[in-house]
Coordinates of C-alpha atoms and ligand atoms in Angstrom, one line a residue:
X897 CA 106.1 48.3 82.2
X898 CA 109.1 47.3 80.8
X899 CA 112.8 48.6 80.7
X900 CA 113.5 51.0 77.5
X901 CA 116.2 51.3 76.6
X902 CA 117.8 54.7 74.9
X903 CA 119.9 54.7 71.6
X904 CA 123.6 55.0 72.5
X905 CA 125.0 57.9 72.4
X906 CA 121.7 59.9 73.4
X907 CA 121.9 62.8 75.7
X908 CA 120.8 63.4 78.7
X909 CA 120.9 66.5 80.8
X910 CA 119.3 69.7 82.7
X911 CA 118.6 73.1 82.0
X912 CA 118.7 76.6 83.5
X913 CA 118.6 80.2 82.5
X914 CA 120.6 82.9 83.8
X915 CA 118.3 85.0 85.1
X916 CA 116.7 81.7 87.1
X917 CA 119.6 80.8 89.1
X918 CA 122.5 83.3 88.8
X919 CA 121.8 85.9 91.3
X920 CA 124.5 88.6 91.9
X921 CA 122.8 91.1 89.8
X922 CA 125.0 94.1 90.8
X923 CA 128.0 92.4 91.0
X924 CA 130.7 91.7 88.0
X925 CA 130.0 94.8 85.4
X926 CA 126.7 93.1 84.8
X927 CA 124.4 95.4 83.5
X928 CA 120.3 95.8 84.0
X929 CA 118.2 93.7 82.3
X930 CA 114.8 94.0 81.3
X931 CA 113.8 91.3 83.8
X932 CA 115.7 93.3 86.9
X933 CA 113.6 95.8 85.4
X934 CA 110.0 94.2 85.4
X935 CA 110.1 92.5 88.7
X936 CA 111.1 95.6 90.4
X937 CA 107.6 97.0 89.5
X938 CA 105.2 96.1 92.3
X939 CA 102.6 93.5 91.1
X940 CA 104.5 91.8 88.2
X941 CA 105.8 88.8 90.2
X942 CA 103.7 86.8 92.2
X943 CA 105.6 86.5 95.4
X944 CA 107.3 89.9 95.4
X945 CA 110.3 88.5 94.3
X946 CA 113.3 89.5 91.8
X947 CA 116.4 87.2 90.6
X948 CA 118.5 89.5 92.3
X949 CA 119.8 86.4 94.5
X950 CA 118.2 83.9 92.9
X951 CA 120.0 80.1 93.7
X952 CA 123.1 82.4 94.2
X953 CA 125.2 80.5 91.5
X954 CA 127.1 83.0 90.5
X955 CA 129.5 82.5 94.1
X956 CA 127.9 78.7 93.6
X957 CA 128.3 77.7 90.8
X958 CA 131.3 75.1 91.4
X959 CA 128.7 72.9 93.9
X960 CA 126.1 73.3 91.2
X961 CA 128.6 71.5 88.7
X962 CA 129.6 68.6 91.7
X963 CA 125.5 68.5 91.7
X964 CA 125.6 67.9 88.0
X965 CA 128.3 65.4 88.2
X966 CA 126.2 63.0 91.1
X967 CA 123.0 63.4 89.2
X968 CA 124.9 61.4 86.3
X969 CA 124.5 64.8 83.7
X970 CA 126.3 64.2 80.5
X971 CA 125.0 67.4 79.2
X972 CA 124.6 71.1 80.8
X973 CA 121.9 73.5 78.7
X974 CA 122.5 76.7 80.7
X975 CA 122.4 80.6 79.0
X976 CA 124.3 83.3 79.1
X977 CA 123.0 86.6 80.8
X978 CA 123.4 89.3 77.9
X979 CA 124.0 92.1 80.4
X980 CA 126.5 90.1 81.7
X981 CA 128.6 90.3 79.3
X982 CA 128.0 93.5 77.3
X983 CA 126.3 95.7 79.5
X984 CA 124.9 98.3 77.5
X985 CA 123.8 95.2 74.7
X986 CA 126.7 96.4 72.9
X987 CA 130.3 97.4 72.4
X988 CA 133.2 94.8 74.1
X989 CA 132.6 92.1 76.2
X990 CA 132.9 92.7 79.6
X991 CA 135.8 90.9 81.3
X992 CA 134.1 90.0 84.6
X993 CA 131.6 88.4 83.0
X994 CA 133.5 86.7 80.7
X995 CA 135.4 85.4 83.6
X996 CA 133.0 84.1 85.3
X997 CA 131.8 81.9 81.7
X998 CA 135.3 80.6 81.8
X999 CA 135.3 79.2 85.2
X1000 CA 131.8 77.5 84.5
X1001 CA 132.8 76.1 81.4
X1002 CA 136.5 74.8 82.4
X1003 CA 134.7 73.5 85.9
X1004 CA 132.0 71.4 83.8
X1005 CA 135.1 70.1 81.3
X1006 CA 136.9 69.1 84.4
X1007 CA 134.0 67.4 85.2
X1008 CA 133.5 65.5 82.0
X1009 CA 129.8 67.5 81.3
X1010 CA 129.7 68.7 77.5
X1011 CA 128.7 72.6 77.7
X1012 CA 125.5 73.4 75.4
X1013 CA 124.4 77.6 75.5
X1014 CA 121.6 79.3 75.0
X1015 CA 122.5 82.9 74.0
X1016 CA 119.1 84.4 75.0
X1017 CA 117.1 83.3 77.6
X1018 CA 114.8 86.5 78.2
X1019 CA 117.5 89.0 79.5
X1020 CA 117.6 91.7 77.0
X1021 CA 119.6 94.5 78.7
X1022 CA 117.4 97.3 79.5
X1023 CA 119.2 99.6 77.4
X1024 CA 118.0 98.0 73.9
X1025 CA 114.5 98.0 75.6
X1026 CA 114.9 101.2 76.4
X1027 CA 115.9 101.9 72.6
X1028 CA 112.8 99.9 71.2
X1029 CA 113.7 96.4 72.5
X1030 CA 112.5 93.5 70.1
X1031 CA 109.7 95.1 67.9
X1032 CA 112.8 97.3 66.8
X1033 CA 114.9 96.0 64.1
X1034 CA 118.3 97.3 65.4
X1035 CA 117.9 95.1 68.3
X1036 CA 118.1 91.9 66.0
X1037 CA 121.2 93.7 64.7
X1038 CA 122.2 94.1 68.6
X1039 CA 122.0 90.5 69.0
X1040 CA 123.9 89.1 65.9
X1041 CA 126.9 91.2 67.6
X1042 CA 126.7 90.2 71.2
X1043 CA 126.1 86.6 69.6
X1044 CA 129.7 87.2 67.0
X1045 CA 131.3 88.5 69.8
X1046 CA 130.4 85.8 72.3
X1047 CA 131.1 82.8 70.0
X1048 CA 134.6 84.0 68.8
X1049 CA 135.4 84.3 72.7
X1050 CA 133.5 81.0 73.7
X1051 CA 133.6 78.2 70.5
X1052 CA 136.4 76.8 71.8
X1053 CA 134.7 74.9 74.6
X1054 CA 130.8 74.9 73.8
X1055 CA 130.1 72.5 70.5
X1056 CA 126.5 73.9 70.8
X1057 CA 124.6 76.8 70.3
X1058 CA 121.3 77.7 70.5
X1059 CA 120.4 81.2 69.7
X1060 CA 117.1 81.6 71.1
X1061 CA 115.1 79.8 73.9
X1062 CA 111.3 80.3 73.4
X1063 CA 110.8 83.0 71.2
X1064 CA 106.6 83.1 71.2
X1065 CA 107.5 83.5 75.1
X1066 CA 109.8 86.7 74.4
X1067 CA 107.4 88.3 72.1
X1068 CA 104.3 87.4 73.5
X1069 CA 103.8 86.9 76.8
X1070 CA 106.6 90.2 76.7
X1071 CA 105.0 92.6 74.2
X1072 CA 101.1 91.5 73.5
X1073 CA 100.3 89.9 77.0
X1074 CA 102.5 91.9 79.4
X1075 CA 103.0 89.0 81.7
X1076 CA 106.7 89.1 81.0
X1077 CA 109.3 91.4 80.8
X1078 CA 108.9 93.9 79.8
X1079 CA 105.0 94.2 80.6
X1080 CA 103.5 95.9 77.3
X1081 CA 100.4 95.0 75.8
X1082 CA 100.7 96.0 71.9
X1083 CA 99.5 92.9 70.3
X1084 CA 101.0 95.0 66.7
X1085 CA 104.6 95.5 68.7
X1086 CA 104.6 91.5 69.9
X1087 CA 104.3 90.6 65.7
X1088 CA 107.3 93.1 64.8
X1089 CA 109.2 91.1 68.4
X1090 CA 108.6 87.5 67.0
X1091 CA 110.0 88.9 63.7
X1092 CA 113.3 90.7 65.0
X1093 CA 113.9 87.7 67.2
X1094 CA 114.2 85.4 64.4
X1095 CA 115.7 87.7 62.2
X1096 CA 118.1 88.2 65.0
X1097 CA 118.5 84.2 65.3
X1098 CA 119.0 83.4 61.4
X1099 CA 122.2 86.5 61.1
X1100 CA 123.5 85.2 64.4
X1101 CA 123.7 81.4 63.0
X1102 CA 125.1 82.6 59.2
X1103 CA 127.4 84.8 61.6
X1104 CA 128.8 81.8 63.8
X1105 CA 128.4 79.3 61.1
X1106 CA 131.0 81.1 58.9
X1107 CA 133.4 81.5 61.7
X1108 CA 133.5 77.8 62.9
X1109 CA 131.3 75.4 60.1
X1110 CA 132.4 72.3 62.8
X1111 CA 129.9 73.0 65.0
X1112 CA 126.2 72.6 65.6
X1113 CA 123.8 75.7 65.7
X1114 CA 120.1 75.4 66.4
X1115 CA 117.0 77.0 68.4
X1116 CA 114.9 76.1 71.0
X1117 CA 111.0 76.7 70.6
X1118 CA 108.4 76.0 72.7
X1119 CA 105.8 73.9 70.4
X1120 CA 102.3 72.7 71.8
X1121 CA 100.2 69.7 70.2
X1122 CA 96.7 71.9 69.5
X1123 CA 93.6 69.9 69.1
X1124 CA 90.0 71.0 68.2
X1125 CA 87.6 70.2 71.6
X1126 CA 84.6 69.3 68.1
X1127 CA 84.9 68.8 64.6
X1128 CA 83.0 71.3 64.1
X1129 CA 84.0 73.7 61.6
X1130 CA 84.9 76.6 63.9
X1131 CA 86.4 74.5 66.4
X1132 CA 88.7 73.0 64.0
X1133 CA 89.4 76.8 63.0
X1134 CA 90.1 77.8 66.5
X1135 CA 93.1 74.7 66.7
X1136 CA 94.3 76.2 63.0
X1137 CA 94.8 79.9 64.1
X1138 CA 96.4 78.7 67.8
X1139 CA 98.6 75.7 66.0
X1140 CA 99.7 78.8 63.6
X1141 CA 100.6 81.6 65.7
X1142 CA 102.1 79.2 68.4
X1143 CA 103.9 76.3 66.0
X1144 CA 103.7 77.5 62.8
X1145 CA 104.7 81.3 63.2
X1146 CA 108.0 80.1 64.4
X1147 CA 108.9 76.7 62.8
X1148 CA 107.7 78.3 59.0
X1149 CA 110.6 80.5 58.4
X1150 CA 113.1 78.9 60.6
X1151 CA 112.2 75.3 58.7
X1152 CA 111.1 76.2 54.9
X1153 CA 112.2 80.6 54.9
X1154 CA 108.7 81.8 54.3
X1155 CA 105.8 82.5 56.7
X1156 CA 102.6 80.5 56.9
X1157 CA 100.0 82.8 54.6
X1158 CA 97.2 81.8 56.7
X1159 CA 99.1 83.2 59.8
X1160 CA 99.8 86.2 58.2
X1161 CA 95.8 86.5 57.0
X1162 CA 94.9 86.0 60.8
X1163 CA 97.1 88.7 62.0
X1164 CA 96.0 91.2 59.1
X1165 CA 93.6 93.5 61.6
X1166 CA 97.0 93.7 64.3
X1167 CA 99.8 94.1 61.9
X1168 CA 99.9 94.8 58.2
X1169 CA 103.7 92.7 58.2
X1170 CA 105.6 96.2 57.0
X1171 CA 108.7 94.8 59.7
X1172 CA 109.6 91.8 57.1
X1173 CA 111.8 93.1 54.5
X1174 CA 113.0 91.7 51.4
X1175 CA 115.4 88.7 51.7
X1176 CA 114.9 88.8 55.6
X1177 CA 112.7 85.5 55.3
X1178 CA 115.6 83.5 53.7
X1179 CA 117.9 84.9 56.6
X1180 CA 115.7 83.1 59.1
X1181 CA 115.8 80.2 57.1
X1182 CA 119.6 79.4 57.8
X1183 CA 120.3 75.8 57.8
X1184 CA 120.4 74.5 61.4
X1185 CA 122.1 71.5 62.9
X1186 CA 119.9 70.9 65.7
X1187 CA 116.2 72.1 66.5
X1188 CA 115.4 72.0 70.5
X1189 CA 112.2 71.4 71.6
X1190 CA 110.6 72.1 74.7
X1191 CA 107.3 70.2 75.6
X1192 CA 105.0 71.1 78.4
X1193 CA 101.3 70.7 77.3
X1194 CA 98.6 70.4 74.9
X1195 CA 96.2 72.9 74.1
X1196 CA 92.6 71.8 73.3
X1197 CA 90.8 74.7 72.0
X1198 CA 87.4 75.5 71.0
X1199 CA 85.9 79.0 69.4
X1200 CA 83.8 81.1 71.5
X1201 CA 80.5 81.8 71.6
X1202 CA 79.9 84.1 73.5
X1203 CA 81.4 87.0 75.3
X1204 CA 80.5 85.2 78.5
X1205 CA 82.8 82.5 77.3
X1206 CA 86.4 82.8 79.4
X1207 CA 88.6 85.1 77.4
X1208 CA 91.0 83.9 75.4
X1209 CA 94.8 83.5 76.0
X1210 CA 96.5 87.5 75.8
X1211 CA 98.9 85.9 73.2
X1212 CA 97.2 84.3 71.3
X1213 CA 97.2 87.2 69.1
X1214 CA 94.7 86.3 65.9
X1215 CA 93.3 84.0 67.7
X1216 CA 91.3 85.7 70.4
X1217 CA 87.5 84.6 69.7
X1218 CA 89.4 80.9 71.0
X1219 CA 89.1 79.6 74.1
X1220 CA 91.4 77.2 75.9
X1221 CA 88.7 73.9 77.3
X1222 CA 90.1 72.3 80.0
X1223 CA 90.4 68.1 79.4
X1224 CA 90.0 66.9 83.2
X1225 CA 93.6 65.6 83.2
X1226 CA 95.3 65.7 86.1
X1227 CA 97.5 68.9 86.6
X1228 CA 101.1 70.2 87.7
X1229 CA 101.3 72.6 90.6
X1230 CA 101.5 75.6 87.7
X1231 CA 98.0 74.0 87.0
X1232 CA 99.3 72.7 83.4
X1233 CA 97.9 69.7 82.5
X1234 CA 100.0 66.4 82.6
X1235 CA 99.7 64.8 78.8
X1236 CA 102.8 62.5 77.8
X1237 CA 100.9 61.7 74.5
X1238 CA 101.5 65.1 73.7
X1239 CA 105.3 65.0 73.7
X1240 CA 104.9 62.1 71.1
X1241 CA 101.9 64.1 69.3
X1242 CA 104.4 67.5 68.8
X1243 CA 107.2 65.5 68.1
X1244 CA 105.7 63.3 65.2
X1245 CA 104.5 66.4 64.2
X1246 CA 107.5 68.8 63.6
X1247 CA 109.1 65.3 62.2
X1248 CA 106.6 64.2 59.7
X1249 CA 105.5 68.2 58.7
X1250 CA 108.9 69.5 58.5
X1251 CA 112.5 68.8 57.1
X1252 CA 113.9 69.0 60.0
X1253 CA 117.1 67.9 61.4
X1254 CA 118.0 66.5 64.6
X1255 CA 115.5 67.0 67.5
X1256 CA 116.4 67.6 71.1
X1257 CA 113.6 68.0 73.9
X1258 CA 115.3 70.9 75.3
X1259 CA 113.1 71.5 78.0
X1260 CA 110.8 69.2 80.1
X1261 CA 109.7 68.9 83.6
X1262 CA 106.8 69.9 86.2
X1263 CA 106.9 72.3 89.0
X1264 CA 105.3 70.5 92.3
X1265 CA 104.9 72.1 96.0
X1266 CA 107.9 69.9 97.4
X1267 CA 108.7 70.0 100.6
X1268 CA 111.5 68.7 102.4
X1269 CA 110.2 65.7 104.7
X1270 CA 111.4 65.7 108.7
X1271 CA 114.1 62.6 107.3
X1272 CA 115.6 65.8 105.2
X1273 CA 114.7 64.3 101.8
X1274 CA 112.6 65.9 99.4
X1275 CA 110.2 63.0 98.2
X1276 CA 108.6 63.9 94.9
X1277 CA 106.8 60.6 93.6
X1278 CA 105.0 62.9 91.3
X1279 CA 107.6 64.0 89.4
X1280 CA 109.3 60.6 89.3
X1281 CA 105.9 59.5 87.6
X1282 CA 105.8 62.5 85.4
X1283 CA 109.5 62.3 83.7
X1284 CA 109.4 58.4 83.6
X1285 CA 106.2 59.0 81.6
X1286 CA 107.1 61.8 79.2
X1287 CA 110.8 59.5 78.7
X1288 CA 108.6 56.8 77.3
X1289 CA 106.6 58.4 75.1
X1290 CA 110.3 59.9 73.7
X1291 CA 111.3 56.6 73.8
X1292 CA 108.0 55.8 71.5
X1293 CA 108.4 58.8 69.3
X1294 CA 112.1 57.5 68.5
X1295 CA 110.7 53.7 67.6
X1296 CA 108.1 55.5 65.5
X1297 CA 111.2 57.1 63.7
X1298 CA 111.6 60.4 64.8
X1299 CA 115.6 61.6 64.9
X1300 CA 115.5 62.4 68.4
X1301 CA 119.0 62.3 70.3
X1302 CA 118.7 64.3 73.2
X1303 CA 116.2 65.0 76.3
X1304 CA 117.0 67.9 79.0
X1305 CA 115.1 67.6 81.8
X1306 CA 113.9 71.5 83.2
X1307 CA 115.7 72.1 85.7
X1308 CA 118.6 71.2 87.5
X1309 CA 117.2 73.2 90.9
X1310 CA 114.2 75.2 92.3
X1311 CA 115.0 78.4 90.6
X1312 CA 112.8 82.1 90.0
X1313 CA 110.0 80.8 88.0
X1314 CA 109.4 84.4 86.5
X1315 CA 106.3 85.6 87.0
X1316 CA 105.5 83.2 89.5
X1317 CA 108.3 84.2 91.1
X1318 CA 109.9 81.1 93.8
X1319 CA 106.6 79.4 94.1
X1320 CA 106.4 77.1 91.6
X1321 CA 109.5 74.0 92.3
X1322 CA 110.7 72.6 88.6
X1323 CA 113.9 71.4 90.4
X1324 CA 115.6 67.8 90.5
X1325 CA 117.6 69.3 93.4
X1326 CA 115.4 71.4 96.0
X1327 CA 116.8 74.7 97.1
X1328 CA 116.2 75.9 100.4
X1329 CA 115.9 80.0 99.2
X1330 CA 117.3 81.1 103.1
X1331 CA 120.5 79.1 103.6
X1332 CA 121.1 78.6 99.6
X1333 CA 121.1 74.7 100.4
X1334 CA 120.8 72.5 98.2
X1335 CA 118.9 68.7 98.9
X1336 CA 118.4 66.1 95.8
X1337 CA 115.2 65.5 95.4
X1338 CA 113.9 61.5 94.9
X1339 CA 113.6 62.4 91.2
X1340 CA 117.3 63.5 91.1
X1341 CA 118.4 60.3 92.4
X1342 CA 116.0 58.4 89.8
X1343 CA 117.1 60.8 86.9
X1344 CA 120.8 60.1 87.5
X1345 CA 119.8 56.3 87.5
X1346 CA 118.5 57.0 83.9
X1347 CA 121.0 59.4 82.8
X1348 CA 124.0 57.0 83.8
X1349 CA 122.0 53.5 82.6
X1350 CA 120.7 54.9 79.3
X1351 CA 117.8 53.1 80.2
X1352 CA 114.3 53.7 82.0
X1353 CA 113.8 51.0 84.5
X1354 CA 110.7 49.2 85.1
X1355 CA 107.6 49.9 87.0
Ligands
IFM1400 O1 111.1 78.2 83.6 C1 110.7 78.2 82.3 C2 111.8 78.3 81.4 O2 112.5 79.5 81.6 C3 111.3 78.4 80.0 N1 110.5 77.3 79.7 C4 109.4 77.0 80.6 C5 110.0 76.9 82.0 C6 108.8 76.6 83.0 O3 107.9 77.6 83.0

């Protein structure tokens, strides 16, 4: 295959999430989150585990940046930890915390890596949980001011903002299929979540928007290409409810300010939609600068027949007579099936279906069981194959004319893969969880190649 080589001026870069790599959970004023929370209740994470340590880079953070810097990152997509800086989820921001932000930020300047955060990557602080959390409409109140606060103390260095990472993850594998924080399974609750999230997002972008116009707001959503297994009728129905209450739920008000009707028809036995007020739809709808994508799989999906079929996915939520049908595809070591098409499928989609401004791929990547080798490297042809793959169907989806300008590869190191707890490796860089040390992997050493070439090489 040939070289391809990448528009100039696209980005390239890794992701992380607070609770994922940060560690020192007590330390700093930082308060509990609803993550601390969930994992400390026996038989939530797989291994046992919590992100009370984590990759420890809070203390590490500065040789997390030099990593950055030798694996050629222009870019650095990383959140900030809610509790960290207001404890409660409210009132002033607290100054350890803050400091800590500072020194991340001026170390990554200092190392010529452009800052780009994520306000909330799944650590609510316990106390708005404990108040209603999500499917409580103070709490999208709650966020609008942590997110004022933050930006006025922050826009100085960080040109982007994303106000959300994921929010179908926050609301429904959180409230309707309790495999996330914080573990409840009320299918009507997870509705009024994905609602107050957004609601939450579209005052915190008019909020930050008015304060400084120059820069670029946006949100990150985790979109799936979803295809009928048949044409037949209730096959292709099955594909409509799942593309709507995964794709549609989200990208409808955040894209055109209105919900999809036939998403709210499918939902009509959970919720009867009271949560959405007047004027709240056209609030979601804020203009954004940037939309960030993150791409993982496809979903094929068929409608079940019987109640012998598998059951459907917990979060689906109107959408549970559908069934998930496997392809035969080869799979990642979280069992997700590896389909680069797919990247090029979701992204012509949200391109051709939507007015929709820039596109990043915020989030892409594949957890394998790496090992490091007796030579000390971590080899990970796998991985290698999997990102060079996934580049060139970006690559393709930019020749076919989609306004694509980014790609973030998930994640800079091994990290607590949350309910999986420190099973499941996503890292370029492999993190030995006993000494803290950190090894490139093969795939960090390719990705750096890319990232400082603009180009994928040949195969
Ligand atoms: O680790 C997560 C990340 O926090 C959100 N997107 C998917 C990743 C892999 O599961």
């Amino acid at each position: 295959m040939n070289a391809l080589v990448f528009p100039e001026g696209f980005a390239w870069g890794t992701a992380t999430a607070s609770y994922q790599i940060e560690g020192a959970a007590g330390e700093g004023g930082r308060g509990v989150s609803i993550w601390d929370t969930f994992a400390d209740r026996p038989g939530t994470i797989a291994d046992g585990s919590t992100g009370a340590v984590a990759d420890d880079h809070y203390h590490r953070y500065a040789e997390d940046v030099e990593l950055m810097a030798a694996l050629g990152v222009g870019t650095y997509r990383f959140s900030f930890a809610w509790p960290r800086l207001q404890s409660g989820g409210a009132g002033g921001l607290n100054p350890a915390g803050v400091d800590f932000y500072d020194r991340l930020l001026d170390r990554l300047l200092d190392r010529g890596i452009k800052p780009w955060v994520t306000l909330y990557h799944w650590d609510l602080p316990q106390a708005l949980e404990d108040a209603g959390g999500w499917p409580h409409r103070d709490t999208a109140h709650r966020f609008a001011d942590y997110a004022t606060a933050v930006h006025a103390r922050f826009a100085d260095r960080i040109p982007d903002w994303t106000t959300l990472n994921e929010p179908w993850c926050s609301a429904f594998r959180g409230y309707a299929g309790g495999q996330h924080a914080p573990g409840r399974r009320e299918p009507a609750a997870a509705m009024a979540a994905a609602h107050h999230l957004m609601l939450g997002h579209g005052l915190a972008v008019r909020a930050m928007r008015a304060a400084r116009p120059d820069l670029r707001y946006g949100v990150t959503l985790n979109l799936y290409p979803v295809d009928a297994a048949t044409p037949a009728a209730a096959d292709v129905d099955a594909a409509r409810r799942v593309d709507g209450i995964c794709n549609r739920l989200f990208l409808d008000p955040i894209l055109r300010g209105a919900y999809p009707p036939d998403v709210r028809d499918d939902v009509a036995a959970v919720t009867d939609w009271s949560f959405v007020r007047d004027g709240d739809e056209q609030t979601i709808g804020a203009p954004l600068d940037v939309l960030g994508v993150n791409y993982y799989a496809r979903h094929v999906v068929r409608a079940r027949q019987s109640d012998d079929d598998p059951p459907a996915d917990t979060g689906w939520v109107g959408a549970q007579r559908v069934v998930k049908v496997p392809t035969g595809r080869p799979t990642t070591h979280m069992g997700w099936e590896i389909d680069p098409d797919g990247l090029f499928d979701i992204l012509r989609y949200v391109s051709e279906r939507y007015d929709c401004p820039p596109i990043y791929i915020t989030e892409n990547g594949a957890a394998f069981d790496d090992r490091a080798g007796p030579d000390g490297h971590v080899h990970d042809p796998e991985r290698i194959d999997y990102l060079d793959r996934h580049f060139r169907a970006a690559h393709r989806a930019i020749e076919a004319g989609v306004d694509l300008r980014g790609y973030f590869v998930w994640t800079l190191m091994d990290n607590f893969e949350w309910a999986f707890g420190y099973r499941k490796r996503f890292g370029l860089v492999h993190v030995d969880y006993a000494t803290q040390r950190r090894t490139v992997k093969d795939s960090g050493h390719w990705f750096a190649r890319v990232a400082t070439s603009n180009t994928v090489e040949p195969r």
